[in-house]
């Protein structure tokens, strides 16, 4: 029998807060533990084995802290670690607990968003190289053409708070031009990285009118709500006190300062270690 606990939300760093805030506003009644592995972020350029190892450590930690359900809010972790964790690790370590990712819920809605049936994915190098988006989208909508573009500088622009500077325009324009020249029929660009919604104003500045940038947070939140409605046994072991605790593997002060960009509020942060 599982003991009730908070829902875990994991990201390599701050970016997952864009997903958490959508979840909190759609289903505020639950308790959440947010964990950012800031001391080892970014994950985007790390190898498959390392992202898997770090993500599994985070999942085991959140399970130990009492979470029964965890959302991997990080696209890179969802792309490189989720499948192995779901198929090999969960049955071994906690068969009744669950870990969900962000790529499948995005793939599920994309068919109803694109009209041209040409979609672009913007993500970290790891997410794009994994081909996880085309694989998941083609399972549900085989007719959709999917082109990826790695935007390795974009996370750094956000992490270093340079997202409003003129320098940011150069990288944003460059990656948008690249992907739209690879396929001019694209009408929907998935922001396939948790940091990218912070760049949305600048992204929209350089997009033609017929192309829409799609942040995923809202869809992840809706998918989680739907999951809990379809799994009452899991819903029953998710505590409902409306509280969120924030954990980082780096400095709590640094985390709470940076988190103000993502959440527009002050938060208390606790430090933990992963191994
Ligand atoms: N959170 C990661 C993602 O969504 C981006 C940051 C990183 O590279 O760690 O892919």
GROMACS .gro file of C-alpha atoms and ligand atoms in nm:
model
  285
    1UNK     CA    1   0.000   0.000   0.000
    2UNK     CA    2   0.139   0.342  -0.099
    3UNK     CA    3   0.150   0.619   0.160
    4UNK     CA    4   0.004   0.949   0.027
    5UNK     CA    5   0.264   1.205  -0.087
    6UNK     CA    6   0.326   1.514  -0.299
    7UNK     CA    7   0.351   1.501  -0.679
    8UNK     CA    8   0.716   1.532  -0.785
    9UNK     CA    9   0.818   1.767  -1.066
   10UNK     CA   10   1.175   1.722  -1.185
   11UNK     CA   11   1.392   1.932  -1.414
   12UNK     CA   12   1.765   1.971  -1.471
   13UNK     CA   13   1.731   2.327  -1.342
   14UNK     CA   14   1.488   2.617  -1.340
   15UNK     CA   15   1.313   2.558  -1.671
   16UNK     CA   16   1.064   2.308  -1.532
   17UNK     CA   17   0.918   2.591  -1.325
   18UNK     CA   18   0.740   2.705  -1.645
   19UNK     CA   19   0.566   2.367  -1.643
   20UNK     CA   20   0.509   2.366  -1.266
   21UNK     CA   21   0.337   2.706  -1.275
   22UNK     CA   22   0.090   2.582  -1.541
   23UNK     CA   23   0.024   2.269  -1.331
   24UNK     CA   24  -0.023   2.474  -1.014
   25UNK     CA   25  -0.272   2.706  -1.181
   26UNK     CA   26  -0.476   2.422  -1.338
   27UNK     CA   27  -0.478   2.183  -1.039
   28UNK     CA   28  -0.378   2.391  -0.735
   29UNK     CA   29  -0.531   2.150  -0.484
   30UNK     CA   30  -0.236   1.905  -0.493
   31UNK     CA   31   0.094   1.924  -0.307
   32UNK     CA   32   0.410   1.945  -0.521
   33UNK     CA   33   0.780   1.886  -0.467
   34UNK     CA   34   0.987   2.063  -0.735
   35UNK     CA   35   1.342   1.938  -0.773
   36UNK     CA   36   1.602   2.117  -0.989
   37UNK     CA   37   1.939   1.947  -1.039
   38UNK     CA   38   2.102   2.288  -1.084
   39UNK     CA   39   2.450   2.179  -0.979
   40UNK     CA   40   2.466   1.944  -1.282
   41UNK     CA   41   2.257   2.145  -1.533
   42UNK     CA   42   2.246   2.182  -1.826
   43UNK     CA   43   2.159   1.827  -1.929
   44UNK     CA   44   2.107   1.926  -2.295
   45UNK     CA   45   2.456   1.839  -2.420
   46UNK     CA   46   2.520   1.541  -2.190
   47UNK     CA   47   2.534   1.182  -2.315
   48UNK     CA   48   2.243   0.939  -2.300
   49UNK     CA   49   2.406   0.739  -2.017
   50UNK     CA   50   2.474   1.043  -1.800
   51UNK     CA   51   2.125   1.194  -1.844
   52UNK     CA   52   1.975   0.854  -1.758
   53UNK     CA   53   2.197   0.812  -1.450
   54UNK     CA   54   2.121   1.164  -1.316
   55UNK     CA   55   1.748   1.136  -1.388
   56UNK     CA   56   1.722   0.797  -1.216
   57UNK     CA   57   1.896   0.941  -0.909
   58UNK     CA   58   1.641   1.225  -0.900
   59UNK     CA   59   1.349   0.986  -0.941
   60UNK     CA   60   1.476   0.762  -0.659
   61UNK     CA   61   1.525   1.067  -0.436
   62UNK     CA   62   1.171   1.195  -0.499
   63UNK     CA   63   1.034   0.843  -0.433
   64UNK     CA   64   1.230   0.836  -0.104
   65UNK     CA   65   1.082   1.175  -0.018
   66UNK     CA   66   0.735   1.020  -0.047
   67UNK     CA   67   0.630   1.107  -0.403
   68UNK     CA   68   0.424   0.839  -0.577
   69UNK     CA   69   0.389   1.022  -0.909
   70UNK     CA   70   0.667   1.219  -1.080
   71UNK     CA   71   0.657   1.441  -1.388
   72UNK     CA   72   0.987   1.468  -1.574
   73UNK     CA   73   0.933   1.830  -1.676
   74UNK     CA   74   1.266   1.825  -1.861
   75UNK     CA   75   1.247   1.741  -2.232
   76UNK     CA   76   1.605   1.613  -2.236
   77UNK     CA   77   1.536   1.375  -1.945
   78UNK     CA   78   1.205   1.271  -2.102
   79UNK     CA   79   1.382   1.205  -2.432
   80UNK     CA   80   1.681   1.016  -2.297
   81UNK     CA   81   1.577   0.852  -1.969
   82UNK     CA   82   1.199   0.814  -1.937
   83UNK     CA   83   1.150   0.498  -2.142
   84UNK     CA   84   1.423   0.302  -1.958
   85UNK     CA   85   1.302   0.422  -1.620
   86UNK     CA   86   0.941   0.326  -1.701
   87UNK     CA   87   1.026  -0.011  -1.851
   88UNK     CA   88   1.322  -0.132  -1.644
   89UNK     CA   89   1.358   0.064  -1.321
   90UNK     CA   90   1.003   0.126  -1.195
   91UNK     CA   91   0.906  -0.244  -1.203
   92UNK     CA   92   1.223  -0.318  -1.005
   93UNK     CA   93   1.226  -0.035  -0.749
   94UNK     CA   94   0.861   0.070  -0.701
   95UNK     CA   95   0.610  -0.114  -0.921
   96UNK     CA   96   0.315   0.091  -0.788
   97UNK     CA   97   0.473   0.433  -0.848
   98UNK     CA   98   0.469   0.622  -1.178
   99UNK     CA   99   0.692   0.858  -1.379
  100UNK     CA  100   0.548   1.059  -1.671
  101UNK     CA  101   0.722   1.282  -1.928
  102UNK     CA  102   0.647   1.586  -2.143
  103UNK     CA  103   0.696   1.458  -2.498
  104UNK     CA  104   0.398   1.223  -2.525
  105UNK     CA  105   0.140   1.485  -2.408
  106UNK     CA  106   0.280   1.730  -2.663
  107UNK     CA  107   0.268   1.465  -2.940
  108UNK     CA  108  -0.095   1.395  -2.846
  109UNK     CA  109  -0.217   1.748  -2.916
  110UNK     CA  110   0.000   1.841  -3.214
  111UNK     CA  111  -0.230   1.676  -3.470
  112UNK     CA  112  -0.513   1.907  -3.368
  113UNK     CA  113  -0.294   2.220  -3.377
  114UNK     CA  114  -0.114   2.207  -3.713
  115UNK     CA  115  -0.313   2.278  -4.028
  116UNK     CA  116  -0.026   2.248  -4.279
  117UNK     CA  117   0.080   1.911  -4.121
  118UNK     CA  118   0.437   2.046  -4.109
  119UNK     CA  119   0.573   2.090  -3.757
  120UNK     CA  120   0.906   2.214  -3.623
  121UNK     CA  121   1.062   2.114  -3.290
  122UNK     CA  122   1.300   2.351  -3.111
  123UNK     CA  123   1.498   2.179  -2.836
  124UNK     CA  124   1.833   2.103  -2.680
  125UNK     CA  125   2.091   1.908  -2.879
  126UNK     CA  126   2.005   1.596  -2.675
  127UNK     CA  127   1.632   1.621  -2.735
  128UNK     CA  128   1.670   1.677  -3.110
  129UNK     CA  129   1.935   1.403  -3.156
  130UNK     CA  130   1.718   1.151  -2.969
  131UNK     CA  131   1.447   1.186  -3.240
  132UNK     CA  132   1.191   1.137  -2.960
  133UNK     CA  133   0.950   1.398  -3.096
  134UNK     CA  134   0.926   1.258  -3.451
  135UNK     CA  135   0.896   0.904  -3.309
  136UNK     CA  136   0.613   0.996  -3.067
  137UNK     CA  137   0.432   1.224  -3.316
  138UNK     CA  138   0.445   0.961  -3.593
  139UNK     CA  139   0.293   0.697  -3.363
  140UNK     CA  140  -0.022   0.913  -3.344
  141UNK     CA  141  -0.008   1.122  -3.665
  142UNK     CA  142   0.208   0.948  -3.928
  143UNK     CA  143   0.117   1.209  -4.192
  144UNK     CA  144   0.284   1.500  -4.006
  145UNK     CA  145   0.626   1.609  -4.129
  146UNK     CA  146   0.853   1.683  -3.828
  147UNK     CA  147   1.177   1.883  -3.852
  148UNK     CA  148   1.402   1.951  -3.552
  149UNK     CA  149   1.640   2.235  -3.473
  150UNK     CA  150   1.882   2.225  -3.180
  151UNK     CA  151   1.915   2.567  -3.015
  152UNK     CA  152   2.211   2.510  -2.782
  153UNK     CA  153   2.247   2.876  -2.681
  154UNK     CA  154   1.889   2.940  -2.578
  155UNK     CA  155   1.910   2.775  -2.234
  156UNK     CA  156   2.221   2.979  -2.157
  157UNK     CA  157   2.043   3.303  -2.253
  158UNK     CA  158   1.778   3.225  -1.992
  159UNK     CA  159   2.012   3.086  -1.724
  160UNK     CA  160   2.239   3.391  -1.757
  161UNK     CA  161   1.940   3.629  -1.766
  162UNK     CA  162   2.041   3.762  -2.106
  163UNK     CA  163   1.708   3.679  -2.265
  164UNK     CA  164   1.607   4.047  -2.290
  165UNK     CA  165   1.941   4.167  -2.431
  166UNK     CA  166   2.004   4.243  -2.799
  167UNK     CA  167   2.255   3.955  -2.814
  168UNK     CA  168   1.967   3.713  -2.762
  169UNK     CA  169   1.806   3.832  -3.087
  170UNK     CA  170   2.102   3.704  -3.289
  171UNK     CA  171   2.068   3.343  -3.171
  172UNK     CA  172   1.689   3.340  -3.177
  173UNK     CA  173   1.673   3.480  -3.530
  174UNK     CA  174   1.943   3.238  -3.648
  175UNK     CA  175   1.770   2.921  -3.521
  176UNK     CA  176   1.426   3.033  -3.639
  177UNK     CA  177   1.562   3.112  -3.987
  178UNK     CA  178   1.739   2.775  -3.995
  179UNK     CA  179   1.431   2.569  -3.918
  180UNK     CA  180   1.196   2.767  -4.141
  181UNK     CA  181   1.438   2.741  -4.432
  182UNK     CA  182   1.458   2.361  -4.380
  183UNK     CA  183   1.078   2.346  -4.420
  184UNK     CA  184   0.891   2.665  -4.523
  185UNK     CA  185   0.556   2.485  -4.482
  186UNK     CA  186   0.592   2.466  -4.102
  187UNK     CA  187   0.297   2.637  -3.930
  188UNK     CA  188   0.367   2.523  -3.570
  189UNK     CA  189   0.693   2.538  -3.376
  190UNK     CA  190   0.695   2.335  -3.054
  191UNK     CA  191   0.902   2.495  -2.779
  192UNK     CA  192   1.046   2.156  -2.683
  193UNK     CA  193   1.253   2.280  -2.392
  194UNK     CA  194   1.126   2.406  -2.060
  195UNK     CA  195   1.334   2.726  -2.077
  196UNK     CA  196   1.203   2.849  -2.410
  197UNK     CA  197   0.869   3.001  -2.297
  198UNK     CA  198   1.077   3.272  -2.128
  199UNK     CA  199   1.198   3.369  -2.478
  200UNK     CA  200   0.848   3.375  -2.627
  201UNK     CA  201   0.828   3.753  -2.685
  202UNK     CA  202   1.152   3.754  -2.884
  203UNK     CA  203   1.057   3.434  -3.069
  204UNK     CA  204   0.725   3.589  -3.174
  205UNK     CA  205   0.908   3.902  -3.290
  206UNK     CA  206   1.091   3.698  -3.559
  207UNK     CA  207   0.818   3.455  -3.661
  208UNK     CA  208   0.609   3.514  -3.974
  209UNK     CA  209   0.236   3.560  -3.903
  210UNK     CA  210   0.147   3.215  -4.034
  211UNK     CA  211   0.372   3.034  -3.782
  212UNK     CA  212   0.272   2.977  -3.418
  213UNK     CA  213   0.517   2.907  -3.136
  214UNK     CA  214   0.371   2.647  -2.900
  215UNK     CA  215   0.481   2.639  -2.533
  216UNK     CA  216   0.400   2.299  -2.382
  217UNK     CA  217   0.329   2.378  -2.013
  218UNK     CA  218  -0.047   2.405  -2.053
  219UNK     CA  219  -0.069   2.072  -2.233
  220UNK     CA  220   0.144   1.895  -1.970
  221UNK     CA  221  -0.085   2.034  -1.699
  222UNK     CA  222  -0.400   1.922  -1.885
  223UNK     CA  223  -0.250   1.580  -1.946
  224UNK     CA  224  -0.165   1.540  -1.575
  225UNK     CA  225  -0.517   1.643  -1.474
  226UNK     CA  226  -0.658   1.389  -1.719
  227UNK     CA  227  -0.417   1.119  -1.593
  228UNK     CA  228  -0.529   1.173  -1.232
  229UNK     CA  229  -0.896   1.157  -1.337
  230UNK     CA  230  -0.832   0.828  -1.522
  231UNK     CA  231  -0.627   0.679  -1.233
  232UNK     CA  232  -0.828   0.729  -0.911
  233UNK     CA  233  -0.594   0.488  -0.728
  234UNK     CA  234  -0.304   0.729  -0.796
  235UNK     CA  235  -0.515   1.037  -0.727
  236UNK     CA  236  -0.602   0.889  -0.385
  237UNK     CA  237  -0.230   0.878  -0.289
  238UNK     CA  238  -0.151   1.235  -0.402
  239UNK     CA  239  -0.193   1.469  -0.105
  240UNK     CA  240  -0.413   1.774  -0.147
  241UNK     CA  241  -0.289   2.055   0.073
  242UNK     CA  242  -0.217   2.309  -0.204
  243UNK     CA  243   0.147   2.347  -0.094
  244UNK     CA  244   0.471   2.337  -0.296
  245UNK     CA  245   0.823   2.274  -0.163
  246UNK     CA  246   1.125   2.359  -0.379
  247UNK     CA  247   1.451   2.164  -0.374
  248UNK     CA  248   1.779   2.227  -0.555
  249UNK     CA  249   2.116   2.055  -0.568
  250UNK     CA  250   2.286   2.399  -0.587
  251UNK     CA  251   2.257   2.711  -0.372
  252UNK     CA  252   1.901   2.775  -0.243
  253UNK     CA  253   1.961   3.149  -0.263
  254UNK     CA  254   2.067   3.135  -0.626
  255UNK     CA  255   1.768   2.917  -0.702
  256UNK     CA  256   1.517   3.147  -0.538
  257UNK     CA  257   1.662   3.452  -0.717
  258UNK     CA  258   1.646   3.283  -1.058
  259UNK     CA  259   1.305   3.131  -0.986
  260UNK     CA  260   1.160   3.480  -0.966
  261UNK     CA  261   1.198   3.498  -1.349
  262UNK     CA  262   0.992   3.184  -1.395
  263UNK     CA  263   0.735   3.220  -1.117
  264UNK     CA  264   0.719   3.597  -1.054
  265UNK     CA  265   0.713   3.537  -0.678
  266UNK     CA  266   0.949   3.474  -0.387
  267UNK     CA  267   0.991   3.116  -0.273
  268UNK     CA  268   1.172   2.925   0.001
  269UNK     CA  269   1.419   2.669  -0.130
  270UNK     CA  270   1.591   2.371   0.037
  271UNK     CA  271   1.917   2.210  -0.071
  272UNK     CA  272   1.949   1.834  -0.125
  273UNK     CA  273   2.213   1.609  -0.278
  274UNK     CA  274   2.171   1.341  -0.543
  275UNK     CA  275   2.393   1.034  -0.574
  276LIG     N1  276   1.522   2.148  -1.902
  276LIG     C1  277   1.591   2.109  -2.022
  276LIG     C2  278   1.495   2.066  -2.131
  276LIG     O1  279   1.378   2.090  -2.123
  276LIG     C3  280   1.677   2.221  -2.075
  276LIG     C4  281   1.792   2.258  -1.989
  276LIG     C5  282   1.911   2.165  -1.993
  276LIG     O2  283   1.978   2.154  -2.098
  276LIG     O3  284   1.934   2.105  -1.890
  276LIG     O4  285   1.535   2.007  -2.228
   0.00000   0.00000   0.00000
